[in-house]
XYZ file of C-alpha atoms in Angstrom:
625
model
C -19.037 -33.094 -71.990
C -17.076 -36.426 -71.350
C -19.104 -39.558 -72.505
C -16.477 -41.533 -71.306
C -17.366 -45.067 -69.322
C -16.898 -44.949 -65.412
C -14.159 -47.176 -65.580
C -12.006 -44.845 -67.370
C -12.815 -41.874 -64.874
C -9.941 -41.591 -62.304
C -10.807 -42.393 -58.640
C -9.331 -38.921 -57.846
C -5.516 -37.803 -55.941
C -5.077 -40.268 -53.841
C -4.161 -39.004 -49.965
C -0.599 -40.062 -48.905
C -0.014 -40.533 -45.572
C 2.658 -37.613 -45.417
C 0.804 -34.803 -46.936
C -2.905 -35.339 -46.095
C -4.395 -33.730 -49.179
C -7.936 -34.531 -49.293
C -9.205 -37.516 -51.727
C -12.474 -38.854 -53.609
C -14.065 -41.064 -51.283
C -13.677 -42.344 -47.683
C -10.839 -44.755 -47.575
C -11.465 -48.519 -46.654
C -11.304 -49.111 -43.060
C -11.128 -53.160 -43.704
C -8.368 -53.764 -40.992
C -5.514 -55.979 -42.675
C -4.764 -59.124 -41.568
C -1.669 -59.423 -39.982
C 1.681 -61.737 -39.745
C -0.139 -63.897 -38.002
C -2.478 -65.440 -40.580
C 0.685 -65.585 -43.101
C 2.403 -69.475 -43.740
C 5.194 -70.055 -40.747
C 7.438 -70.755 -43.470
C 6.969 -66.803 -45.295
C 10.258 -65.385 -45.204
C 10.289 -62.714 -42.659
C 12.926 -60.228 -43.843
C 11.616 -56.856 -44.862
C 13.211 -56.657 -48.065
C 11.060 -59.669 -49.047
C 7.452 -59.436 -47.725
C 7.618 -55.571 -48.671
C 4.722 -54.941 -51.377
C 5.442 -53.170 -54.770
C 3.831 -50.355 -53.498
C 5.758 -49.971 -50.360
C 9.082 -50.484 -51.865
C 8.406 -47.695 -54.628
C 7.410 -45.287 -51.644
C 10.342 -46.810 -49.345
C 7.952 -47.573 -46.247
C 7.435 -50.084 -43.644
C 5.488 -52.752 -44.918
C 3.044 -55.052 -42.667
C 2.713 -57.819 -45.171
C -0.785 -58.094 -44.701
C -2.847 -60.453 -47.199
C -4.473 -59.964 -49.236
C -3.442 -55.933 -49.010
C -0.877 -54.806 -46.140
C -2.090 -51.378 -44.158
C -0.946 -48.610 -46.826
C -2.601 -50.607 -49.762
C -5.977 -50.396 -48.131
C -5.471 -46.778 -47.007
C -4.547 -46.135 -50.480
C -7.263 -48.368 -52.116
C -4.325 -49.613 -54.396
C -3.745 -53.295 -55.459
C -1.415 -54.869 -53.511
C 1.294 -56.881 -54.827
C 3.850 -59.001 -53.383
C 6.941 -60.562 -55.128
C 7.074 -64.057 -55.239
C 9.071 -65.663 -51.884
C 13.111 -66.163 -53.190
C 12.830 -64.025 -56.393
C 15.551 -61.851 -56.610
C 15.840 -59.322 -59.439
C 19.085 -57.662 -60.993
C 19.569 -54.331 -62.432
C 17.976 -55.192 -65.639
C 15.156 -56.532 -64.233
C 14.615 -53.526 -62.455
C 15.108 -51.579 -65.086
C 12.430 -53.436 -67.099
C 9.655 -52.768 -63.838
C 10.535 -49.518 -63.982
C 9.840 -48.404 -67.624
C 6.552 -50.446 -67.563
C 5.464 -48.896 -64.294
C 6.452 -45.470 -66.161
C 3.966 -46.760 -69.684
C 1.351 -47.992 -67.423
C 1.467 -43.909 -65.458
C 1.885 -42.530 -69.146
C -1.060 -44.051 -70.132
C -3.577 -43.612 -67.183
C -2.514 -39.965 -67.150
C -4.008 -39.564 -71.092
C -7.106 -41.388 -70.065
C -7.125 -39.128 -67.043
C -6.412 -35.799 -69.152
C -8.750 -36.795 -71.581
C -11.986 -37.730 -69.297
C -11.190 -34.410 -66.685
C -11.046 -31.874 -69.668
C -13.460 -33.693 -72.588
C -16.746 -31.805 -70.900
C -15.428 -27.964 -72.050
C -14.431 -28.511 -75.897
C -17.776 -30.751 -76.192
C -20.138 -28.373 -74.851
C -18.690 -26.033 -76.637
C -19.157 -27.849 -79.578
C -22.640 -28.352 -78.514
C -23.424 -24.433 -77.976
C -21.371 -23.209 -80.987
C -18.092 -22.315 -81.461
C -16.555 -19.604 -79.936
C -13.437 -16.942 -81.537
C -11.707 -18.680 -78.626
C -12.292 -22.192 -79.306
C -12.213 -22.353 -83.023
C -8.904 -21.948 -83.520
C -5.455 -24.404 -82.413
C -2.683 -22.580 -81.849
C 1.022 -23.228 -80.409
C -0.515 -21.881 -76.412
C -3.379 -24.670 -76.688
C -0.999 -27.547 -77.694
C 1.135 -26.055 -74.703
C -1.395 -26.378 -72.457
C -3.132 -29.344 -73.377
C 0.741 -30.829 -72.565
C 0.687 -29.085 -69.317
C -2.519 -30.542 -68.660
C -1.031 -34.202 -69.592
C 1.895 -33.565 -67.113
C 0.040 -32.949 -64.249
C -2.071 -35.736 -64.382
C 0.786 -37.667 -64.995
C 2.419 -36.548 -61.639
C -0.379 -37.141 -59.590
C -0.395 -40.759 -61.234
C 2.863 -41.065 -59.553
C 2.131 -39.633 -56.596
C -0.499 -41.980 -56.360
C 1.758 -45.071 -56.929
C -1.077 -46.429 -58.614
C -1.640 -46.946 -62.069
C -5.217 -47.759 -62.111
C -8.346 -46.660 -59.883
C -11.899 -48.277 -59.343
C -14.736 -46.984 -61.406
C -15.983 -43.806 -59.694
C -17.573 -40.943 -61.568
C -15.950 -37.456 -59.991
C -18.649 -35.071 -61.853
C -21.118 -36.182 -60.036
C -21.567 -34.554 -56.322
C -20.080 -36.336 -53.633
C -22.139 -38.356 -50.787
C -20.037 -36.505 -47.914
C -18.458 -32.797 -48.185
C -17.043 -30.175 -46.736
C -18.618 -27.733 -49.189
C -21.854 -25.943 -47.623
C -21.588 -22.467 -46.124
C -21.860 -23.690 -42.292
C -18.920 -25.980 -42.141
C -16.737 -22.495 -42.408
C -17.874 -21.609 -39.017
C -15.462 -24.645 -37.650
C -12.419 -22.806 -39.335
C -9.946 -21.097 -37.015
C -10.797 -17.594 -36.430
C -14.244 -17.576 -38.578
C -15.604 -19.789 -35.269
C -14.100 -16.873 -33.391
C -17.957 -14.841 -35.182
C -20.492 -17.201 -33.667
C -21.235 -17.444 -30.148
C -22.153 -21.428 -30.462
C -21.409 -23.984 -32.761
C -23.734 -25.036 -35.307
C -24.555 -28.444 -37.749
C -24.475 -27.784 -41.029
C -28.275 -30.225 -40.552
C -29.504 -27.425 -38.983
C -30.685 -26.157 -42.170
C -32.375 -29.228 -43.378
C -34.293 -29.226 -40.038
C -35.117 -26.072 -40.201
C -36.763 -26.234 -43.523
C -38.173 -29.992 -42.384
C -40.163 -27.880 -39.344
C -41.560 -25.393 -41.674
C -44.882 -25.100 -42.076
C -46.492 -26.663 -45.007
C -47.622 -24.595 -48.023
C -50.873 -22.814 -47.369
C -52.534 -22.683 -51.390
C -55.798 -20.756 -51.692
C -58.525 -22.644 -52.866
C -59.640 -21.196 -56.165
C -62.634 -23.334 -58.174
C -60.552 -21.876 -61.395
C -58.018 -19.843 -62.193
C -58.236 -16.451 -64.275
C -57.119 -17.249 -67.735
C -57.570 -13.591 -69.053
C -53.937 -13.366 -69.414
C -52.607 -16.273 -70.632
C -50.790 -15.096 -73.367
C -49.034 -12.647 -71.538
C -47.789 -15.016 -68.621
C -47.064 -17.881 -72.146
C -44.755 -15.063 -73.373
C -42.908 -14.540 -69.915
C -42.321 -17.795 -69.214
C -40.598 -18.676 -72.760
C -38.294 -15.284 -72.962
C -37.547 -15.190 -69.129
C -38.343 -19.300 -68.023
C -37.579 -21.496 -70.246
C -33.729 -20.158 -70.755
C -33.035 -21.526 -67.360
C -34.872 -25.356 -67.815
C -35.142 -25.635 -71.968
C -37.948 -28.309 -71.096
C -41.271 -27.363 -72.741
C -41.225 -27.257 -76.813
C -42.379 -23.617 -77.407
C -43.469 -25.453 -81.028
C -45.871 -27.902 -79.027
C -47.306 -25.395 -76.628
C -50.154 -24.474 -78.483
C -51.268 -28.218 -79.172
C -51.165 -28.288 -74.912
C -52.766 -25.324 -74.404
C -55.647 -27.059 -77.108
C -55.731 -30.300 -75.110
C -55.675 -28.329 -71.966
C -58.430 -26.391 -73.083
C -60.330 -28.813 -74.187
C -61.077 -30.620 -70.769
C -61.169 -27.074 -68.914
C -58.098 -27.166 -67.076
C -59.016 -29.568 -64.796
C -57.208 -33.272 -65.540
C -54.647 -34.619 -67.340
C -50.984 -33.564 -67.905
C -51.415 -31.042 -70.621
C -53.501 -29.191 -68.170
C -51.066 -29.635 -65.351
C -48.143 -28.365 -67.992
C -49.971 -25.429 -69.471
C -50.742 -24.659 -65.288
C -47.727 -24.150 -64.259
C -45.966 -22.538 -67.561
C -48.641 -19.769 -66.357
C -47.635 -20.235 -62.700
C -43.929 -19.446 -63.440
C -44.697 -17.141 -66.301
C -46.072 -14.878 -63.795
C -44.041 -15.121 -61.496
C -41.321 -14.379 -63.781
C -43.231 -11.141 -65.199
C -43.144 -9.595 -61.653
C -39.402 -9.751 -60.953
C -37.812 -11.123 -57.934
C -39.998 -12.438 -55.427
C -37.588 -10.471 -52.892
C -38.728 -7.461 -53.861
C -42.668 -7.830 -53.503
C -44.350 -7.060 -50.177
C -44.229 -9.373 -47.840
C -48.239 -9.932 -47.268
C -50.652 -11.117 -49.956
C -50.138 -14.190 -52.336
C -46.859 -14.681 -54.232
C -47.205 -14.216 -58.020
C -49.001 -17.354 -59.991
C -49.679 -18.967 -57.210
C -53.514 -18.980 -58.227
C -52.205 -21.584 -61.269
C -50.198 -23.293 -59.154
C -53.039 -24.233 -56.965
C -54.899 -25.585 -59.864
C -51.872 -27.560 -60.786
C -51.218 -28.908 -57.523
C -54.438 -30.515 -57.763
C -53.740 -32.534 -60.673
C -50.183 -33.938 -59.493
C -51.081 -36.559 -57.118
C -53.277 -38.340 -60.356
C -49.540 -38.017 -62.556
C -47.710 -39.978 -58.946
C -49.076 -43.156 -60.490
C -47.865 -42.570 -64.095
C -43.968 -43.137 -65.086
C -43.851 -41.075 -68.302
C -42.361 -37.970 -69.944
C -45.451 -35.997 -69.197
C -45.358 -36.566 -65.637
C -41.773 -35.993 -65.333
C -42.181 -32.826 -67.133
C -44.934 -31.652 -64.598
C -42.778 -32.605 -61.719
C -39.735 -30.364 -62.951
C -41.882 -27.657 -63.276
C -43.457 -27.957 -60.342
C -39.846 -28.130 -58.852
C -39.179 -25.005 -60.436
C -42.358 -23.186 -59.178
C -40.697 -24.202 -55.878
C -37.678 -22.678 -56.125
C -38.932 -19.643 -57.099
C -41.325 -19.619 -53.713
C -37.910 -20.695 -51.544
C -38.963 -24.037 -50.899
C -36.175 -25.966 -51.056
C -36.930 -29.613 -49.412
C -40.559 -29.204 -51.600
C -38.270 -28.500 -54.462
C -36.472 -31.610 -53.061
C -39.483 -34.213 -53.094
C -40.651 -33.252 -56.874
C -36.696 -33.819 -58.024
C -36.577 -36.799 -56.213
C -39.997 -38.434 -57.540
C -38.840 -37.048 -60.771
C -35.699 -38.681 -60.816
C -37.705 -42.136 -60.071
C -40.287 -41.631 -62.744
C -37.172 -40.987 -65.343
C -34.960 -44.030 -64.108
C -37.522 -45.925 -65.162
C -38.171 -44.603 -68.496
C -34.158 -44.418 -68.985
C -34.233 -48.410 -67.869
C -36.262 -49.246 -70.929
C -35.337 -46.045 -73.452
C -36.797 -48.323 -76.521
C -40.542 -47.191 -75.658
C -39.587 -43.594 -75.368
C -41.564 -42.454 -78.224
C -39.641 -40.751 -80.953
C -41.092 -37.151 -80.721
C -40.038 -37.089 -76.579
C -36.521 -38.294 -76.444
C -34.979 -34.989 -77.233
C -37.122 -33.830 -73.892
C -36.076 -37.106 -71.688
C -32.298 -35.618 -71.986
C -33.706 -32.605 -71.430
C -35.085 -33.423 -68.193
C -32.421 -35.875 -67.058
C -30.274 -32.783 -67.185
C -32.946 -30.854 -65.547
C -33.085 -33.462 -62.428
C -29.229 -33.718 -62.057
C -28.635 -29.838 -62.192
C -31.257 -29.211 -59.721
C -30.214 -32.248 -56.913
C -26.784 -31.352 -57.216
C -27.827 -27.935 -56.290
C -29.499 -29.075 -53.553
C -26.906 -31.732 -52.311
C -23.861 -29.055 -52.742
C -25.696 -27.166 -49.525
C -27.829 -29.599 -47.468
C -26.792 -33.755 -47.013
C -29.769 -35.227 -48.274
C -30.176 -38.754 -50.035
C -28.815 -39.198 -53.541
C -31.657 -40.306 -55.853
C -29.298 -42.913 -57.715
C -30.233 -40.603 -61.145
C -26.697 -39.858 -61.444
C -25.568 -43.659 -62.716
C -26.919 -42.649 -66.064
C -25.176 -39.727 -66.841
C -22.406 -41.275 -68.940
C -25.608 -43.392 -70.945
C -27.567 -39.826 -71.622
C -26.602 -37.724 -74.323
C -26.115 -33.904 -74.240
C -29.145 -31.877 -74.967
C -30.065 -30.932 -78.517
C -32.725 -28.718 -80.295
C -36.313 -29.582 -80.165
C -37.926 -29.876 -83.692
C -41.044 -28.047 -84.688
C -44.451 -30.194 -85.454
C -43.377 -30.509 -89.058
C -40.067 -32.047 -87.737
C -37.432 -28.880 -88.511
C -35.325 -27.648 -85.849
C -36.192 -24.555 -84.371
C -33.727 -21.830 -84.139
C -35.875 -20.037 -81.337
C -35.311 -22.546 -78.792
C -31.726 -21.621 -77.170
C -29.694 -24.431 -75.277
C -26.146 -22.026 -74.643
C -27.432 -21.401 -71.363
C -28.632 -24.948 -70.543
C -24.642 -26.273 -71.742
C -22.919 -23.928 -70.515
C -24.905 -24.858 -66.925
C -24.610 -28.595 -67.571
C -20.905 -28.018 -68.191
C -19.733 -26.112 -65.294
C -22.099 -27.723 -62.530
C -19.938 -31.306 -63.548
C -16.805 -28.696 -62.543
C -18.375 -28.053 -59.358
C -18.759 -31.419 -58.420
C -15.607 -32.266 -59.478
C -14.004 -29.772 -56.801
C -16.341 -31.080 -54.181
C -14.817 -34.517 -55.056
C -11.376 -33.350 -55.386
C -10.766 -30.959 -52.436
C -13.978 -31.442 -49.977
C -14.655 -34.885 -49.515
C -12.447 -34.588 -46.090
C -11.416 -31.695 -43.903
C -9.226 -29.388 -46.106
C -5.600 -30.223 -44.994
C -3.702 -27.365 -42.927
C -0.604 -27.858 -45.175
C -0.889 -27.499 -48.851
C 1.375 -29.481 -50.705
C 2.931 -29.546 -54.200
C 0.067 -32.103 -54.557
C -2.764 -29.689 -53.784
C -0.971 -27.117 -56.047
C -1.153 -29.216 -59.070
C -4.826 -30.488 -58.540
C -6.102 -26.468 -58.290
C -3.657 -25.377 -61.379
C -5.947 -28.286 -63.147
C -9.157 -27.653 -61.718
C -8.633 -23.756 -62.584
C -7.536 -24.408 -66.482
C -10.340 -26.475 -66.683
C -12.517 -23.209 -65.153
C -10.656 -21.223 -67.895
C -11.653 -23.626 -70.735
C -15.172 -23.426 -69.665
C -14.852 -19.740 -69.689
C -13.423 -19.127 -73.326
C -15.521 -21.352 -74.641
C -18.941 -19.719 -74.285
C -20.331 -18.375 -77.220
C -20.793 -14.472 -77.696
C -24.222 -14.038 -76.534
C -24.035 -15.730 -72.903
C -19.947 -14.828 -72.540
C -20.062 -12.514 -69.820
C -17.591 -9.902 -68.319
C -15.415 -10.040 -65.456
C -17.195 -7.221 -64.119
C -20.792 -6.608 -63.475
C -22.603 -4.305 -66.131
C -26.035 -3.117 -66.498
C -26.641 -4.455 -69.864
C -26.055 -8.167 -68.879
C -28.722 -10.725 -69.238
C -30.041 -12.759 -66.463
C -28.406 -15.539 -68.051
C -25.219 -14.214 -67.873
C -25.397 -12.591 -64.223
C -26.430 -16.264 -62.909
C -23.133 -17.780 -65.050
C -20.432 -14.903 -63.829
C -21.017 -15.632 -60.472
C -20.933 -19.436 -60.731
C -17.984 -18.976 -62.066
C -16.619 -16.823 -59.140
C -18.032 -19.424 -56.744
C -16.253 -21.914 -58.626
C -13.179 -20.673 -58.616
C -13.357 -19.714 -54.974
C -14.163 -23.038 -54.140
C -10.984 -24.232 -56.024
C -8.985 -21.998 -54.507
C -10.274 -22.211 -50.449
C -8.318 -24.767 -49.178
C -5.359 -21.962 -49.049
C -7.340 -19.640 -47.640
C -8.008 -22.160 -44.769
C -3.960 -23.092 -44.236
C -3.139 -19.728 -43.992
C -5.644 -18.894 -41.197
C -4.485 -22.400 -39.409
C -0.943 -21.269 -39.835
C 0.166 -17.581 -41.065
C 3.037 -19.119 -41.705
C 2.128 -21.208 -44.483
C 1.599 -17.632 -46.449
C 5.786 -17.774 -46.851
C 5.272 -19.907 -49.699
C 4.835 -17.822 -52.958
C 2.184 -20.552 -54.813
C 0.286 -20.104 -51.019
C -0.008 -16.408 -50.964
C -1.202 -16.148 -54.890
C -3.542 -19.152 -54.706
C -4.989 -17.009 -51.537
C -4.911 -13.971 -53.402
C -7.063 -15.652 -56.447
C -9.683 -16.952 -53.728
C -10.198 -13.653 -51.731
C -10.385 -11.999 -56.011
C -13.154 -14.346 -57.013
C -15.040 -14.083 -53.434
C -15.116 -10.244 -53.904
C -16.111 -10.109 -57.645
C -18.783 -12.601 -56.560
C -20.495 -10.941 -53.548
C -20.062 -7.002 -55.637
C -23.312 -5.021 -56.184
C -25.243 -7.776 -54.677
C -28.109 -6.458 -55.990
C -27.643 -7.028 -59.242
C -28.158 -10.897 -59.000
C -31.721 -10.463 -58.517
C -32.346 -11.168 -61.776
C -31.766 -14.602 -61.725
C -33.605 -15.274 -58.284
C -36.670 -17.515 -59.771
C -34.167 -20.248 -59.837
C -31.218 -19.583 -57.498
C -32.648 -17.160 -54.644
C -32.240 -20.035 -52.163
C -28.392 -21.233 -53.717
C -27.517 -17.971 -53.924
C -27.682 -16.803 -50.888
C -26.326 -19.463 -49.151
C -22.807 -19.115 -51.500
C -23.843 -15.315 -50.332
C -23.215 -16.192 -47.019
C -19.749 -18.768 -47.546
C -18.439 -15.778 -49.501
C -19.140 -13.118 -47.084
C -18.023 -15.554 -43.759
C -14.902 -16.199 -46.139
C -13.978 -12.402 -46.524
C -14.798 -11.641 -42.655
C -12.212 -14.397 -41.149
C -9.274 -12.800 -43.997
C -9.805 -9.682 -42.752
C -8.899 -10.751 -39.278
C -5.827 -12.251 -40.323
C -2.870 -9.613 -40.571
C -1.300 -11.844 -43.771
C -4.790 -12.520 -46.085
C -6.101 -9.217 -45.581
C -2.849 -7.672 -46.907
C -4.293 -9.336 -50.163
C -7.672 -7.717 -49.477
C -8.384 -3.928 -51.895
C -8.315 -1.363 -49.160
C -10.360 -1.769 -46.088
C -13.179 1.024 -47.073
C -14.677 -1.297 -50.025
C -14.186 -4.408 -48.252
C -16.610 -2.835 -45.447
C -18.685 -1.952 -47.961
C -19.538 -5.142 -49.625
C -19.973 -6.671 -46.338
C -22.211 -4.034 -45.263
C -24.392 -4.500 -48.602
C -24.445 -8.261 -48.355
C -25.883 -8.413 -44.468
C -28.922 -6.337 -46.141
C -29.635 -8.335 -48.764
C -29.614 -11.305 -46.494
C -31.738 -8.976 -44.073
C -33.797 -8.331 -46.897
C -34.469 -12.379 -47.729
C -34.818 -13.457 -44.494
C -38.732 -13.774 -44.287
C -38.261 -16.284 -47.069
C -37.030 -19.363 -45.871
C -36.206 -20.387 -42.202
C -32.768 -21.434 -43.691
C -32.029 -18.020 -45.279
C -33.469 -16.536 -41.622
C -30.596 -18.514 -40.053
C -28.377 -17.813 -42.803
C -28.867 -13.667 -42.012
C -28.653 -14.257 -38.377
C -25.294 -16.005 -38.978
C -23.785 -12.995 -40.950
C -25.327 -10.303 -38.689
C -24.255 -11.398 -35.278
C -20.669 -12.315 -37.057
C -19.891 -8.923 -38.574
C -20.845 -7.228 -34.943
C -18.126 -10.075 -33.798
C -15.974 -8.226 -36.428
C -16.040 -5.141 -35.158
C -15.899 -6.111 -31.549
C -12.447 -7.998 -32.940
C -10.764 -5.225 -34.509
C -11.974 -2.605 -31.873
C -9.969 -4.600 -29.185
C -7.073 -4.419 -31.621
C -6.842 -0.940 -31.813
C -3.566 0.815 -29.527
C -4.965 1.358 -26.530
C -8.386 -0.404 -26.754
């Protein structure tokens, strides 16, 4: 996981005016000032007011000060020769090897922060057949690696960017599941338009959460709702000490559950234990109370007395209290904890000298925790950044808690909690790369170079999980939760990297003519397929991505529906009988997880009215329809 500073993080593949590839951030709309303002005496030939950066790309220049139009759209320094300057051949010569150093450079600084996350999580989780040994391929593609950075630093024209952090999720994104129903023929399976805000209304109308009143909660099985939560729980946060648990459980005891935050902890460890020790909350009738929430109630009671304290303890509470959340599809409740959270801990992380010794290992802990969890949220619904992010590059990565007598436990496992760190930072570096604008309708060599990166980068991830959480490529019954949840963020990952081809092609069937098109589309539809298969199976990881999952359900399936409608993508498709039958399976299981969430009611609706759509489409299509 790159520790680098922000100012050595590149801005991102900058958009040129001829290609329209997407870039990190919104360019600067600061009009430049024009010939006007410049002295009267400013030599007016082109060949002379021309910038540095104008000349290299052999455009028009306006000679605006202090940065002519392209600088500005480019966000690059703008630099003008001085008036009556002329330079020879040598001269020339000179710019141009320094300008070369200056690209060579940036590019290893660039290499080196985009790819540093994969070798040093993998460090951090143990190393892997895979990783542990350097051999002729790795140097190869570490070189690779180098050279494409280095061309987009030339593309660019730039040699050096302002500080911007592109692991982190981007303010505005084209990302989310509902901004696919504004691509060409996928509009074609909604009868009206929708705003990807719907969702955030819908779940800001919802009704509030109705918690039963109980004067105490039954603590007859405590122990076997402790156990739950640390083998099924605490693999997917690693934020409660199973070491320490029984000194909470004392001091929780001791004042009968009622005050204070080892009470509120011990509360909802119970509250998610149980819920974990019933399975999916899909799957349980739809009437009565949802698991744990009896312990949850008790807990709930207890927060608003933590709102007014800016420690560990309460930050702990708050994450699992978030968690609890998740697991009852509650996604903007989810929302507030992470967000008042994130507060409590960018204050503690503001002063980190009065952490106390025995909790720092659990502030990185739950600085992760935060981060992973809003950029969840933010990669499906726009909703304000917390500002947590700015401390990423000042937090370490996670390690192993100690025991009371101060020796690291081998029973607390962080591969999971890595491995998750790890690739969420690839996710947001997509969104940052490819969907911080409209995707362009004409890939370029440009775009081809960025997704060969982004996808290495996927593949480094990949080979260097360790043995127990390295999953298959294909779904199998013996899999862990842990590695279920990880294969198909993976898939969603690399669909995401891949999508902008998907959309060209069904802008322009033409664009499929080009070889790197048609096998970048071919990788998408591969990863969309192998991520919505046997839908079923990803139950097991529903108590903290029912909600995320079935929104990347529903991108997926909307995805797979518009390339079957176009003659050229769904040549790339297996044959037509399984494709209908993933489809088929995927509008249940949104069916069957509609009751949840007014989002994920939408969310069905969505896919059920555009598969009919689907079949009206190809019915018409038929000779003599």
């Amino acid at each position: 996981m790159s520790q680098a500073s922000p100012n050595k993080r590149p801005r991102t593949v900058s958009e040129s005016p001829k290609d329209g590839v997407t870039q990190d951030g919104t360019p600067n709309e600061q009009p430049s000032r024009g010939l006007a303002h410049e002295p009267l005496d400013y030599p007016r030939k082109r060949a002379i007011i021309a910038c540095e950066i104008c000349r290299s790309r052999k455009s028009r220049c306006d000679g605006g000060k202090p940065r002519c139009k392209l600088c500005v759209e480019l966000d690059a320094r703008c630099v003008y020769r001085e008036p009556g300057v002329k330079l020879d051949a040598g001269d020339k010569l000179i710019l141009e090897r320094l300008s070369h150093l200056e690209d060579m450079l940036q590019a290893a600084m660039t290499t080196a922060n985009m790819n540093a996350n994969i070798p040093r999580v993998a460090g951090q989780m143990g190393t892997s057949p895979a990783a542990s040994t350097s051999t002729a391929d790795d140097v190869s593609t570490r070189r690779i690696s180098c050279s494409v950075a280095l061309e987009n630093n030339r593309l660019n024209g730039l040699g050096t960017w302002d500080s911007v952090n592109i692991s982190t999720i981007p303010k505005k994104h084209t990302t989310p599941a509902l901004n696919l129903l504004q691509w060409p023929l996928i509009r074609d399976l909604v009868s009206q338009p929708l705003d990807p805000q719907v969702l955030v209304e819908l779940e800001m109308s919802r009704p509030p959460i109705n918690l039963p009143h109980y004067p105490r909660p039954d603590m007859a099985n405590t122990a076997v709702f402790a156990s739950s939560y640390f083998d099924l729980v605490n693999v997917w946060y690693a934020c409660v000490n199973p070491h320490a648990w029984p000194n909470h459980y004392r001091e929780a005891t001791s004042v009968g559950f009622i005050q204070g935050a080892d009470s509120c902890l011990v509360l909802l460890v119970l509250a998610l234990g149980s819920a974990a020790h019933s399975g999916s909350i899909s799957r349980l009738p739809h009437y009565g109370e949802p698991r744990g929430v009896d312990y949850f109630a008790s807990a709930w009671k207890i927060i608003p007395n933590l709102a007014i304290r800016n420690d560990i303890p309460a930050v702990q509470c708050y994450i699992l209290a978030a968690a609890y959340l998740f697991y009852l599809v509650r996604p903007l409740e989810a929302w507030n904890m992470i967000t008042i959270a994130s507060t409590k801990l960018q204050l503690v992380l503001g002063v980190p000298d009065r952490v106390p010794t025995p909790q720092r290992e659990l502030l990185v802990r739950l600085f992760w925790d935060t981060l992973l969890a809003e950029s969840d949220l933010l990669a499906e619904l726009e909703l304000p950044h917390s500002g947590i992010v700015n401390f990423e590059d000042t937090v370490g990565l996670p390690g192993p808690f100690s025991d009371i007598e101060g020796e690291y436990t081998s029973k607390d496992e962080l591969w999971y909690f890595l491995a998750e760190i790890a690739l969420r930072r690839l996710l947001n570096r997509v969104s940052h790369l490819l969907y911080v604008k409209t995707p362009t309708t004409a890939p370029t060599s440009k775009l081809a170079r960025v997704t060969a990166e982004l996808d290495f980068q996927l593949s480094q991830w990949y080979e260097g999980l360790p043995q127990p959480i390295k999953f298959p490529m294909t779904t199998l019954s013996k899999d862990s939760p842990g590695q279920v949840c990880l294969r198909l963020r993976y898939f969603a990952c690399r669909t995401i990297i891949f999508r902008p081809y998907v959309f060209a092609v069904l802008s322009d069937e033409n664009a499929v003519s080009d070889p790197v098109v048609r096998e970048n589309c071919r990788k998408c539809l591969e990863a969309c397929l192998r991520q919505i298969d046997n839908v079923s199976a990803h139950q097991v990881g529903h108590l903290p991505y029912l909600w995320q999952g079935a929104l990347s359900l529903v991108s997926q399936t909307l995805l797979v529906m518009g390339a079957t409608m176009s003659p050229e993508l769904a040549a790339l498709l297996p044959p037509t009988i399984s494709v209908e039958v993933i489809i088929s399976e995927v509008v249940s299981e949104l069916n069957r997880l509609a009751h949840l969430a007014p989002s994920l009611r939408l969310s069905a609706e969505i896919v059920r009215e555009a598969e009919a759509r689907r079949k009206i489409f190809f019915s018409t299509q038929r000779p003599g329809a």
